Coordinates of N, CA and C in Angstrom, one line a residue:
M14 N -21.4 26.6 -11.8 CA -20.4 25.7 -11.4 C -20.1 24.7 -12.5
E15 N -18.9 24.4 -12.8 CA -18.5 23.5 -13.8 C -18.9 22.1 -13.3
R16 N -19.3 21.2 -14.2 CA -19.7 19.8 -13.9 C -18.5 19.1 -13.3
R17 N -17.3 19.4 -13.8 CA -16.1 18.7 -13.2 C -16.0 19.1 -11.8
V18 N -16.1 20.3 -11.4 CA -16.0 20.7 -10.0 C -17.1 20.1 -9.2
F19 N -18.3 20.1 -9.7 CA -19.5 19.5 -9.1 C -19.3 18.1 -8.7
L20 N -18.7 17.3 -9.7 CA -18.5 15.9 -9.5 C -17.3 15.7 -8.5
K21 N -16.3 16.5 -8.5 CA -15.2 16.4 -7.6 C -15.7 16.6 -6.2
V22 N -16.6 17.6 -6.0 CA -17.2 17.8 -4.6 C -18.0 16.6 -4.2
L23 N -18.8 16.1 -5.1 CA -19.5 14.9 -4.8 C -18.6 13.7 -4.4
A24 N -17.5 13.5 -5.2 CA -16.6 12.4 -4.8 C -15.9 12.7 -3.5
A25 N -15.7 14.0 -3.2 CA -15.0 14.3 -2.0 C -15.7 13.9 -0.7
V26 N -17.0 13.6 -0.8 CA -17.8 13.2 0.3 C -17.1 12.0 1.1
G27 N -16.7 11.0 0.4 CA -16.1 9.9 1.0 C -14.6 9.9 1.1
A28 N -14.0 10.9 0.4 CA -12.5 10.9 0.4 C -11.9 11.5 1.7
T29 N -10.7 11.1 2.0 CA -10.0 11.7 3.1 C -8.7 12.2 2.6
A30 N -8.3 13.3 3.2 CA -7.0 14.0 2.7 C -5.9 13.4 3.6
S31 N -4.7 13.2 3.0 CA -3.6 12.8 3.8 C -2.9 14.1 4.3
L32 N -2.5 14.0 5.6 CA -1.9 15.2 6.2 C -0.4 15.1 6.2
A33 N 0.2 16.2 5.7 CA 1.7 16.3 5.7 C 2.2 16.9 7.0
A34 N 3.4 16.7 7.2 CA 4.0 17.1 8.5 C 4.2 18.6 8.5
S35 N 4.3 19.3 7.4 CA 4.5 20.7 7.4 C 3.3 21.5 7.9
P36 N 3.5 22.5 8.8 CA 2.4 23.3 9.3 C 1.6 24.0 8.2
N37 N 2.3 24.5 7.1 CA 1.6 25.2 6.0 C 0.7 24.2 5.3
A38 N 1.2 23.0 5.1 CA 0.4 22.0 4.4 C -0.8 21.6 5.2
L39 N -0.6 21.5 6.5 CA -1.7 21.2 7.4 C -2.8 22.3 7.3
A40 N -2.4 23.5 7.4 CA -3.3 24.6 7.3 C -4.0 24.7 6.0
S41 N -3.3 24.4 4.9 CA -3.9 24.4 3.6 C -4.9 23.2 3.5
T42 N -4.5 22.1 4.0 CA -5.4 20.9 4.0 C -6.7 21.2 4.7
F43 N -6.5 21.8 5.9 CA -7.7 22.2 6.7 C -8.6 23.2 5.9
S44 N -8.0 24.1 5.3 CA -8.8 25.1 4.5 C -9.5 24.5 3.4
R45 N -8.9 23.5 2.7 CA -9.5 22.8 1.6 C -10.6 22.0 2.1
R46 N -10.4 21.3 3.2 CA -11.5 20.4 3.7 C -12.7 21.2 4.2
K47 N -12.4 22.4 4.8 CA -13.5 23.2 5.3 C -14.3 23.7 4.1
H48 N -13.6 24.2 3.0 CA -14.3 24.6 1.8 C -15.1 23.5 1.2
A49 N -14.5 22.3 1.1 CA -15.2 21.1 0.5 C -16.4 20.8 1.3
K50 N -16.4 20.8 2.7 CA -17.5 20.6 3.5 C -18.6 21.6 3.2
N51 N -18.2 22.9 3.1 CA -19.2 23.9 2.9 C -19.9 23.7 1.5
E52 N -19.1 23.3 0.5 CA -19.7 23.0 -0.8 C -20.6 21.8 -0.8
V53 N -20.1 20.8 -0.1 CA -21.0 19.6 0.0 C -22.3 19.9 0.6
Y54 N -22.3 20.7 1.7 CA -23.5 21.0 2.4 C -24.4 21.9 1.5
R55 N -23.8 22.8 0.8 CA -24.6 23.7 -0.1 C -25.2 22.9 -1.2
L56 N -24.4 22.0 -1.8 CA -25.0 21.2 -2.9 C -26.0 20.2 -2.4
S57 N -25.8 19.7 -1.2 CA -26.7 18.8 -0.6 C -28.1 19.5 -0.4
Q58 N -28.1 20.7 0.0 CA -29.3 21.4 0.2 C -30.0 21.6 -1.1
L59 N -29.3 21.9 -2.2 CA -29.9 22.0 -3.5 C -30.5 20.6 -3.9
A60 N -29.9 19.5 -3.6 CA -30.4 18.2 -3.9 C -31.7 17.9 -3.1
V61 N -31.6 18.3 -1.8 CA -32.8 18.1 -0.9 C -34.0 18.8 -1.5
K62 N -33.8 20.1 -1.9 CA -34.8 20.9 -2.5 C -35.4 20.3 -3.8
A63 N -34.5 19.8 -4.7 CA -34.9 19.3 -6.0 C -35.6 18.0 -5.8
L64 N -35.2 17.1 -4.9 CA -35.8 15.8 -4.6 C -37.0 15.9 -3.7
K65 N -37.2 17.1 -3.1 CA -38.3 17.3 -2.1 C -38.3 16.2 -1.0
M66 N -37.1 16.0 -0.5 CA -37.0 15.0 0.7 C -35.9 15.4 1.5
S67 N -35.9 15.0 2.8 CA -34.8 15.3 3.7 C -33.6 14.4 3.4
P68 N -32.4 14.8 4.0 CA -31.3 13.9 3.8 C -31.5 12.5 4.4
V69 N -32.3 12.4 5.5 CA -32.6 11.1 6.1 C -33.4 10.3 5.2
A70 N -34.4 10.9 4.5 CA -35.2 10.1 3.6 C -34.4 9.7 2.4
A71 N -33.5 10.5 1.9 CA -32.6 10.1 0.8 C -31.7 8.9 1.2
L72 N -31.2 9.0 2.4 CA -30.3 7.9 2.9 C -31.2 6.6 3.1
D73 N -32.4 6.7 3.5 CA -33.3 5.6 3.6 C -33.5 4.9 2.3
Q74 N -33.7 5.7 1.2 CA -33.8 5.2 -0.1 C -32.6 4.5 -0.6
L75 N -31.4 5.1 -0.3 CA -30.2 4.5 -0.7 C -30.0 3.1 0.0
N76 N -30.3 3.1 1.3 CA -30.1 1.9 2.1 C -31.1 0.8 1.6
A77 N -32.3 1.2 1.2 CA -33.2 0.2 0.7 C -32.8 -0.4 -0.7
R78 N -32.1 0.5 -1.5 CA -31.7 0.0 -2.8 C -30.4 -0.8 -2.8
F79 N -29.5 -0.3 -2.0 CA -28.1 -1.0 -2.0 C -27.8 -1.7 -0.7
G80 N -28.5 -1.5 0.4 CA -28.2 -2.1 1.6 C -27.4 -1.2 2.5
A81 N -27.8 -1.1 3.8 CA -27.2 -0.2 4.7 C -25.7 -0.5 4.9
A82 N -25.3 -1.7 4.9 CA -23.8 -2.0 5.1 C -23.0 -1.5 3.9
R83 N -23.5 -1.6 2.7 CA -22.8 -1.1 1.5 C -22.7 0.4 1.6
I84 N -23.7 1.1 2.0 CA -23.7 2.5 2.1 C -22.8 3.0 3.2
A85 N -22.8 2.3 4.3 CA -22.0 2.7 5.4 C -20.5 2.5 5.1
A86 N -20.2 1.5 4.3 CA -18.8 1.2 3.9 C -18.3 2.1 2.8
G87 N -19.2 2.7 2.1 CA -18.9 3.5 1.0 C -19.2 2.8 -0.3
L88 N -20.2 3.3 -1.0 CA -20.7 2.7 -2.2 C -19.6 2.6 -3.3
P89 N -19.2 1.4 -3.8 CA -18.2 1.4 -4.8 C -18.5 2.2 -6.0
K90 N -17.5 2.8 -6.7 CA -17.7 3.6 -7.8 C -18.4 2.8 -9.0
T91 N -18.0 1.5 -9.1 CA -18.6 0.7 -10.2 C -20.1 0.5 -10.0
L92 N -20.5 0.3 -8.7 CA -21.9 0.1 -8.4 C -22.7 1.4 -8.6
S93 N -22.1 2.5 -8.2 CA -22.9 3.8 -8.3 C -22.9 4.2 -9.8
S94 N -21.9 3.8 -10.6 CA -21.8 4.1 -12.0 C -22.9 3.3 -12.7
T95 N -23.0 2.0 -12.4 CA -24.0 1.1 -12.9 C -25.4 1.6 -12.6
A96 N -25.6 2.0 -11.3 CA -26.9 2.5 -10.9 C -27.3 3.8 -11.7
A97 N -26.3 4.7 -11.8 CA -26.5 5.9 -12.6 C -26.9 5.6 -14.0
A98 N -26.2 4.7 -14.6 CA -26.5 4.3 -16.0 C -27.9 3.8 -16.1
Q99 N -28.3 2.9 -15.2 CA -29.7 2.4 -15.1 C -30.7 3.5 -14.9
D100 N -30.4 4.4 -14.1 CA -31.3 5.5 -13.9 C -31.5 6.3 -15.1
F101 N -30.5 6.6 -15.8 CA -30.6 7.4 -17.1 C -31.4 6.6 -18.1
A102 N -31.1 5.3 -18.2 CA -31.8 4.5 -19.2 C -33.3 4.4 -18.9
A103 N -33.7 4.5 -17.6 CA -35.1 4.4 -17.2 C -35.7 5.8 -17.0
D104 N -34.9 6.8 -17.4 CA -35.3 8.2 -17.3 C -35.6 8.7 -15.8
R105 N -34.9 8.1 -14.9 CA -35.0 8.5 -13.5 C -33.9 9.5 -13.3
T106 N -34.2 10.8 -13.5 CA -33.2 11.9 -13.4 C -33.8 13.0 -12.5
V107 N -32.9 13.8 -12.1 CA -33.3 15.0 -11.3 C -32.4 16.2 -11.7
Q108 N -33.0 17.3 -11.8 CA -32.2 18.5 -12.2 C -31.8 19.3 -10.9
I109 N -30.5 19.5 -10.8 CA -30.0 20.1 -9.6 C -29.1 21.2 -10.0
N110 N -29.5 22.5 -9.7 CA -28.6 23.6 -10.1 C -28.3 23.7 -11.6
G111 N -29.2 23.3 -12.4 CA -29.0 23.3 -13.8 C -28.4 22.0 -14.4
W112 N -28.0 21.1 -13.6 CA -27.4 19.9 -14.0 C -28.4 18.8 -14.0
I113 N -28.4 17.9 -14.9 CA -29.2 16.7 -14.9 C -28.4 15.5 -14.4
L114 N -28.8 15.0 -13.3 CA -28.1 13.9 -12.6 C -29.1 12.7 -12.6
S115 N -28.5 11.5 -12.4 CA -29.3 10.3 -12.2 C -29.9 10.5 -10.8
R116 N -31.0 9.8 -10.5 CA -31.6 9.8 -9.2 C -30.7 9.3 -8.1
T117 N -29.9 8.3 -8.5 CA -28.9 7.8 -7.5 C -27.9 8.9 -7.1
E118 N -27.4 9.6 -8.1 CA -26.4 10.7 -7.8 C -27.1 11.8 -7.0
G119 N -28.4 12.1 -7.3 CA -29.1 13.1 -6.5 C -29.3 12.6 -5.0
L120 N -29.6 11.3 -4.9 CA -29.8 10.8 -3.5 C -28.5 10.8 -2.7
L121 N -27.4 10.4 -3.4 CA -26.1 10.5 -2.8 C -25.7 11.9 -2.3
L122 N -26.0 12.8 -3.2 CA -25.7 14.2 -2.9 C -26.6 14.7 -1.7
A123 N -27.9 14.4 -1.8 CA -28.8 14.8 -0.7 C -28.4 14.2 0.7
A124 N -27.9 13.0 0.7 CA -27.5 12.3 1.9 C -26.1 12.5 2.3
A125 N -25.3 13.3 1.5 CA -23.9 13.5 1.7 C -23.5 13.9 3.1
P126 N -24.2 14.8 3.7 CA -23.8 15.2 5.1 C -23.9 14.1 6.1
L127 N -24.8 13.1 5.8 CA -25.0 12.0 6.8 C -24.0 10.9 6.6
L128 N -23.4 10.8 5.4 CA -22.6 9.7 5.0 C -21.2 9.6 5.7
R129 N -20.5 10.7 5.6 CA -19.2 10.8 6.2 C -19.0 12.2 6.8
P130 N -18.2 12.4 7.9 CA -18.0 13.7 8.4 C -17.1 14.5 7.5

C-alpha cells in the first residue's frame, strides 16, 4: 500500500463526507465510506498487532498523553504533527505493514475504530 493512501485512510478516521442530493452520488459516497471503514479496521488491526495492545489500551495512552477531551474532540493536526516529530526525534517508532510510523501515529491508528464511527 502506498504511504499516501495509508495516510489518507488514517486521516479519514475523523473526516466526514458531504452528501449530495443525487442518488448516484449518495450510493458512491456510501461505497467509499464502507471501503474506508474496512481499510481503517484492517490497518487498525495491523497497528494493534505491532503495538501488542488492544484498541482500548491505545486510546488510554492517547488520553493520558493529550487529554480525553482533546481526543474526543479530534486531535488537531498541528498537535499530532508535533507529537509525531517528537516521537521520531526520541526514536519512539513502530513498524506497521512495512511502514515506520511515530508511536503517536501508531496509537491513533490502533484506536481508530473507537474514535469515530
